[in-house]
Coordinates of C-alpha atoms and ligand atoms in Angstrom, one line a residue:
X175 CA -16.6 -2.7 -3.8
X176 CA -19.0 -1.0 -6.3
X177 CA -17.9 2.3 -7.9
X178 CA -21.0 4.1 -6.8
X179 CA -20.0 3.2 -3.1
X180 CA -16.6 5.0 -3.7
X181 CA -18.4 8.0 -5.1
X182 CA -20.9 8.3 -2.3
X183 CA -18.1 8.3 0.4
X184 CA -16.3 11.0 -1.5
X185 CA -19.3 13.1 -1.5
X186 CA -19.8 12.7 2.2
X187 CA -16.1 14.0 2.7
X188 CA -15.0 11.0 4.7
X189 CA -11.3 10.3 4.1
X190 CA -10.6 6.9 2.7
X191 CA -7.5 4.9 3.7
X192 CA -6.6 2.0 1.7
X193 CA -4.4 -0.7 3.4
X194 CA -2.4 -3.0 1.2
X195 CA -1.6 -5.7 3.8
X196 CA 1.3 -8.0 2.9
X197 CA 1.5 -10.4 5.9
X198 CA 0.0 -13.8 6.0
X199 CA -0.6 -13.2 9.9
X200 CA -3.5 -11.3 10.9
X201 CA -2.2 -10.8 14.4
X202 CA 1.5 -10.7 13.6
X203 CA 4.1 -8.0 13.8
X204 CA 3.0 -6.2 10.7
X205 CA -0.6 -6.1 12.0
X206 CA 0.6 -4.6 15.3
X207 CA 2.5 -1.8 13.5
X208 CA -0.5 -1.2 11.3
X209 CA -2.7 -0.9 14.4
X210 CA -0.5 1.8 15.9
X211 CA -0.6 3.7 12.6
X212 CA -4.4 3.7 12.3
X213 CA -5.0 4.8 15.8
X214 CA -5.2 8.4 14.9
X215 CA -7.9 7.8 12.3
X216 CA -11.0 6.8 14.3
X217 CA -13.3 8.3 11.7
X218 CA -11.7 7.3 8.5
X219 CA -13.1 4.8 6.1
X220 CA -10.5 2.1 6.2
X221 CA -10.5 -0.5 3.5
X222 CA -8.0 -3.4 3.6
X223 CA -6.7 -5.5 0.8
X224 CA -5.2 -8.7 2.3
X225 CA -2.6 -9.8 -0.3
X226 CA -2.5 -13.5 0.9
X227 CA -6.3 -13.8 0.8
X228 CA -6.9 -12.1 -2.4
X229 CA -4.1 -14.0 -4.2
X230 CA -4.0 -11.6 -7.1
X231 CA -2.5 -13.1 -10.4
X232 CA 0.9 -11.7 -11.3
X233 CA 1.3 -9.3 -14.2
X234 CA 1.9 -11.4 -17.4
X235 CA 3.1 -8.6 -19.5
X236 CA 0.4 -9.0 -22.1
X237 CA 0.6 -5.3 -22.8
X238 CA -3.1 -4.8 -23.3
X239 CA -2.7 -1.7 -20.9
X240 CA -0.5 0.0 -23.6
X241 CA -3.2 0.2 -26.1
X242 CA -6.3 0.8 -23.8
X243 CA -6.9 1.9 -20.1
X244 CA -7.6 -1.6 -18.9
X245 CA -6.1 -4.9 -17.7
X246 CA -6.7 -8.2 -19.2
X247 CA -7.1 -10.0 -15.9
X248 CA -10.3 -9.0 -14.0
X249 CA -9.1 -9.9 -10.4
X250 CA -7.4 -6.4 -10.0
X251 CA -10.7 -4.4 -10.9
X252 CA -11.8 -3.9 -7.3
X253 CA -8.3 -2.8 -6.1
X254 CA -8.2 -0.4 -9.1
X255 CA -11.4 1.2 -7.7
X256 CA -10.1 1.3 -4.3
X257 CA -6.8 2.9 -5.3
X258 CA -8.6 5.5 -7.4
X259 CA -10.9 6.5 -4.6
X260 CA -8.3 6.5 -1.7
X261 CA -6.9 9.7 -0.1
X262 CA -4.1 7.6 1.8
X263 CA -2.5 4.4 0.7
X264 CA -0.8 2.4 3.5
X265 CA 1.5 -0.4 2.5
X266 CA 2.0 -2.6 5.5
X267 CA 4.4 -5.5 4.9
X268 CA 7.0 -7.8 6.3
X269 CA 10.4 -8.1 4.4
X270 CA 10.7 -11.4 2.5
X271 CA 14.2 -12.0 1.2
X272 CA 14.8 -8.3 0.9
X273 CA 11.5 -7.6 -0.9
X274 CA 7.7 -7.9 -0.6
X275 CA 6.1 -11.3 0.2
X276 CA 5.2 -12.7 -3.4
X277 CA 1.3 -11.9 -3.1
X278 CA 2.0 -8.4 -2.4
X279 CA 4.6 -8.1 -5.1
X280 CA 2.0 -9.4 -7.6
X281 CA -0.3 -6.5 -6.6
X282 CA 2.6 -4.0 -7.0
X283 CA 3.4 -5.4 -10.4
X284 CA -0.2 -5.2 -11.4
X285 CA 0.0 -1.4 -11.1
X286 CA 1.9 -1.6 -14.4
X287 CA -1.4 -0.5 -16.0
X288 CA -0.9 3.0 -14.5
X289 CA 2.7 3.1 -15.9
X290 CA 1.3 2.2 -19.4
X291 CA -1.5 4.7 -19.0
X292 CA 1.0 7.4 -18.3
X293 CA 3.9 6.6 -20.7
X294 CA 2.0 4.7 -23.6
X295 CA -1.4 6.4 -23.5
X296 CA -0.2 9.8 -22.3
X297 CA -2.6 10.2 -19.5
X298 CA -1.1 12.7 -17.0
X299 CA -1.8 11.8 -14.3
X300 CA -3.1 8.2 -14.9
X301 CA -5.0 8.5 -11.6
X302 CA -6.8 11.6 -11.1
X303 CA -6.9 11.9 -7.3
X304 CA -3.6 12.8 -5.4
X305 CA -2.7 10.5 -2.6
X306 CA -0.5 10.4 0.3
X307 CA 1.3 7.1 1.2
X308 CA 2.8 5.5 4.2
X309 CA 5.1 2.6 4.4
X310 CA 5.1 0.3 7.4
X311 CA 7.7 -2.5 7.3
X312 CA 8.6 -5.3 9.6
X313 CA 11.9 -7.2 9.3
X314 CA 13.3 -10.2 11.4
X315 CA 16.8 -8.9 11.4
X316 CA 18.1 -5.5 12.3
X317 CA 19.3 -4.9 8.8
X318 CA 17.4 -2.1 7.0
X319 CA 18.4 -3.3 3.5
X320 CA 14.9 -4.9 3.0
X321 CA 12.9 -1.7 4.0
X322 CA 15.3 0.3 1.8
X323 CA 14.7 -1.9 -1.2
X324 CA 10.9 -1.9 -0.7
X325 CA 10.9 1.9 -0.2
X326 CA 12.8 2.3 -3.6
X327 CA 10.4 -0.1 -5.3
X328 CA 7.4 1.8 -4.0
X329 CA 8.9 5.3 -4.7
X330 CA 9.2 4.3 -8.3
X331 CA 5.7 2.8 -8.6
X332 CA 3.9 5.6 -6.7
X333 CA 5.6 8.2 -8.6
X334 CA 3.5 7.5 -11.7
X335 CA 0.3 6.9 -9.5
X336 CA 0.0 10.5 -8.4
X337 CA 1.0 9.4 -4.9
X338 CA 3.6 10.8 -2.7
X339 CA 5.4 8.7 0.1
X340 CA 5.1 10.8 3.2
X341 CA 7.5 8.5 5.3
X342 CA 7.8 5.0 6.6
X343 CA 8.0 3.2 9.9
X344 CA 10.1 0.3 10.3
X345 CA 10.1 -2.4 13.1
X346 CA 13.4 -4.2 12.6
X347 CA 14.6 -7.1 14.7
X348 CA 11.2 -8.7 15.2
X349 CA 12.8 -12.3 15.3
X350 CA 14.4 -11.5 18.6
X351 CA 12.2 -8.8 19.9
X352 CA 8.5 -9.8 19.7
X353 CA 6.7 -7.5 22.1
X354 CA 9.7 -5.6 23.5
X355 CA 11.1 -2.2 23.5
X356 CA 11.9 -1.7 19.8
X357 CA 8.1 -2.1 19.0
X358 CA 7.4 0.7 21.2
X359 CA 9.8 2.9 19.1
X360 CA 8.3 1.5 15.9
X361 CA 4.8 2.1 17.1
X362 CA 5.5 5.8 18.0
X363 CA 7.2 6.3 14.7
X364 CA 4.1 4.7 12.9
X365 CA 1.8 6.9 15.0
X366 CA 3.8 10.1 14.4
X367 CA 3.7 9.4 10.6
X368 CA 0.0 8.9 10.8
X369 CA -0.5 12.3 12.6
X370 CA 1.8 14.0 10.0
X371 CA -0.3 12.6 7.3
X372 CA -3.6 13.4 9.0
X373 CA -2.6 17.1 9.4
X374 CA -2.3 17.2 5.5
X375 CA -5.7 15.8 4.7
Ligands
FMN145 C1 10.1 -16.3 3.7 C2 10.5 -15.3 4.6 C3 11.6 -14.4 4.4 C4 12.1 -13.5 5.2 N1 13.1 -12.8 4.8 C5 13.6 -11.7 5.6 C6 14.7 -10.9 5.1 O1 15.1 -10.9 4.0 N2 15.1 -10.0 6.0 C7 14.5 -9.9 7.3 O2 15.0 -9.1 8.0 N3 13.6 -10.6 7.8 C8 13.0 -11.6 6.9 N4 11.9 -12.3 7.3 C9 11.4 -12.2 8.7 C10 10.1 -11.4 8.7 O3 10.3 -10.2 7.9 C11 9.8 -11.1 10.1 O4 9.6 -12.2 10.9 C12 8.4 -10.2 10.1 O5 8.4 -9.6 11.4 C13 7.2 -11.0 9.9 O6 6.0 -10.3 9.9 P1 4.6 -10.9 10.4 O7 4.7 -11.2 11.9 O8 3.5 -9.9 10.0 O9 4.4 -12.2 9.6 C14 11.5 -13.4 6.4 C15 10.4 -14.2 6.8 C16 9.9 -15.2 6.0 C17 8.7 -16.1 6.4

């Protein structure tokens, strides 16, 4: 999306929600949890980055970002604009082997440019606009280790990105519970989180 679109929407006062979507399934469990979260935001501008469709290259540690405020690989430029313009960042992801699916992990690693901007270039904060973030996680098992690990990773990454994590909603046990009671509990927790974030905007 062009930068002038971002600016126009900011001037209109419409809140911008950026979804970083980590599932390969557009109508899977993660999509259902996301739908519950977004319900309280009928008037927000919602922009979605589908990690599996974008197939963003991984960070190759070229270190260009330690000497200038830029990235050597252009495929992140649009996500950079979206991140800067967003009021709310929603990370919606399944657990894959106790972490993010690889395409979403690549996006997370590409935020290294903000770490470098903060700690190598001294930009404080490296992203001007403060953001609120929500984490939505699905997991096949009832084990919460994957959600906890993802939470820790994002807490570290978002702390340099002027972004505070307001909470998380986890739908655990999806492998044995597709469409059953625990979805209702997870959907409620996603909606409650959305309402809490909305009240702060
Ligand atoms: C490659 C792969 C790895 C997975 N690893 C885990 C895991 O470590 N822990 C877990 O609880 N579920 C794991 N799962 C299950 C998914 O997290 C679960 O099925 C999730 O609900 C899928 O979301 P989706 O319906 O949006 O695709 C894994 C699934 C796949 C395909």
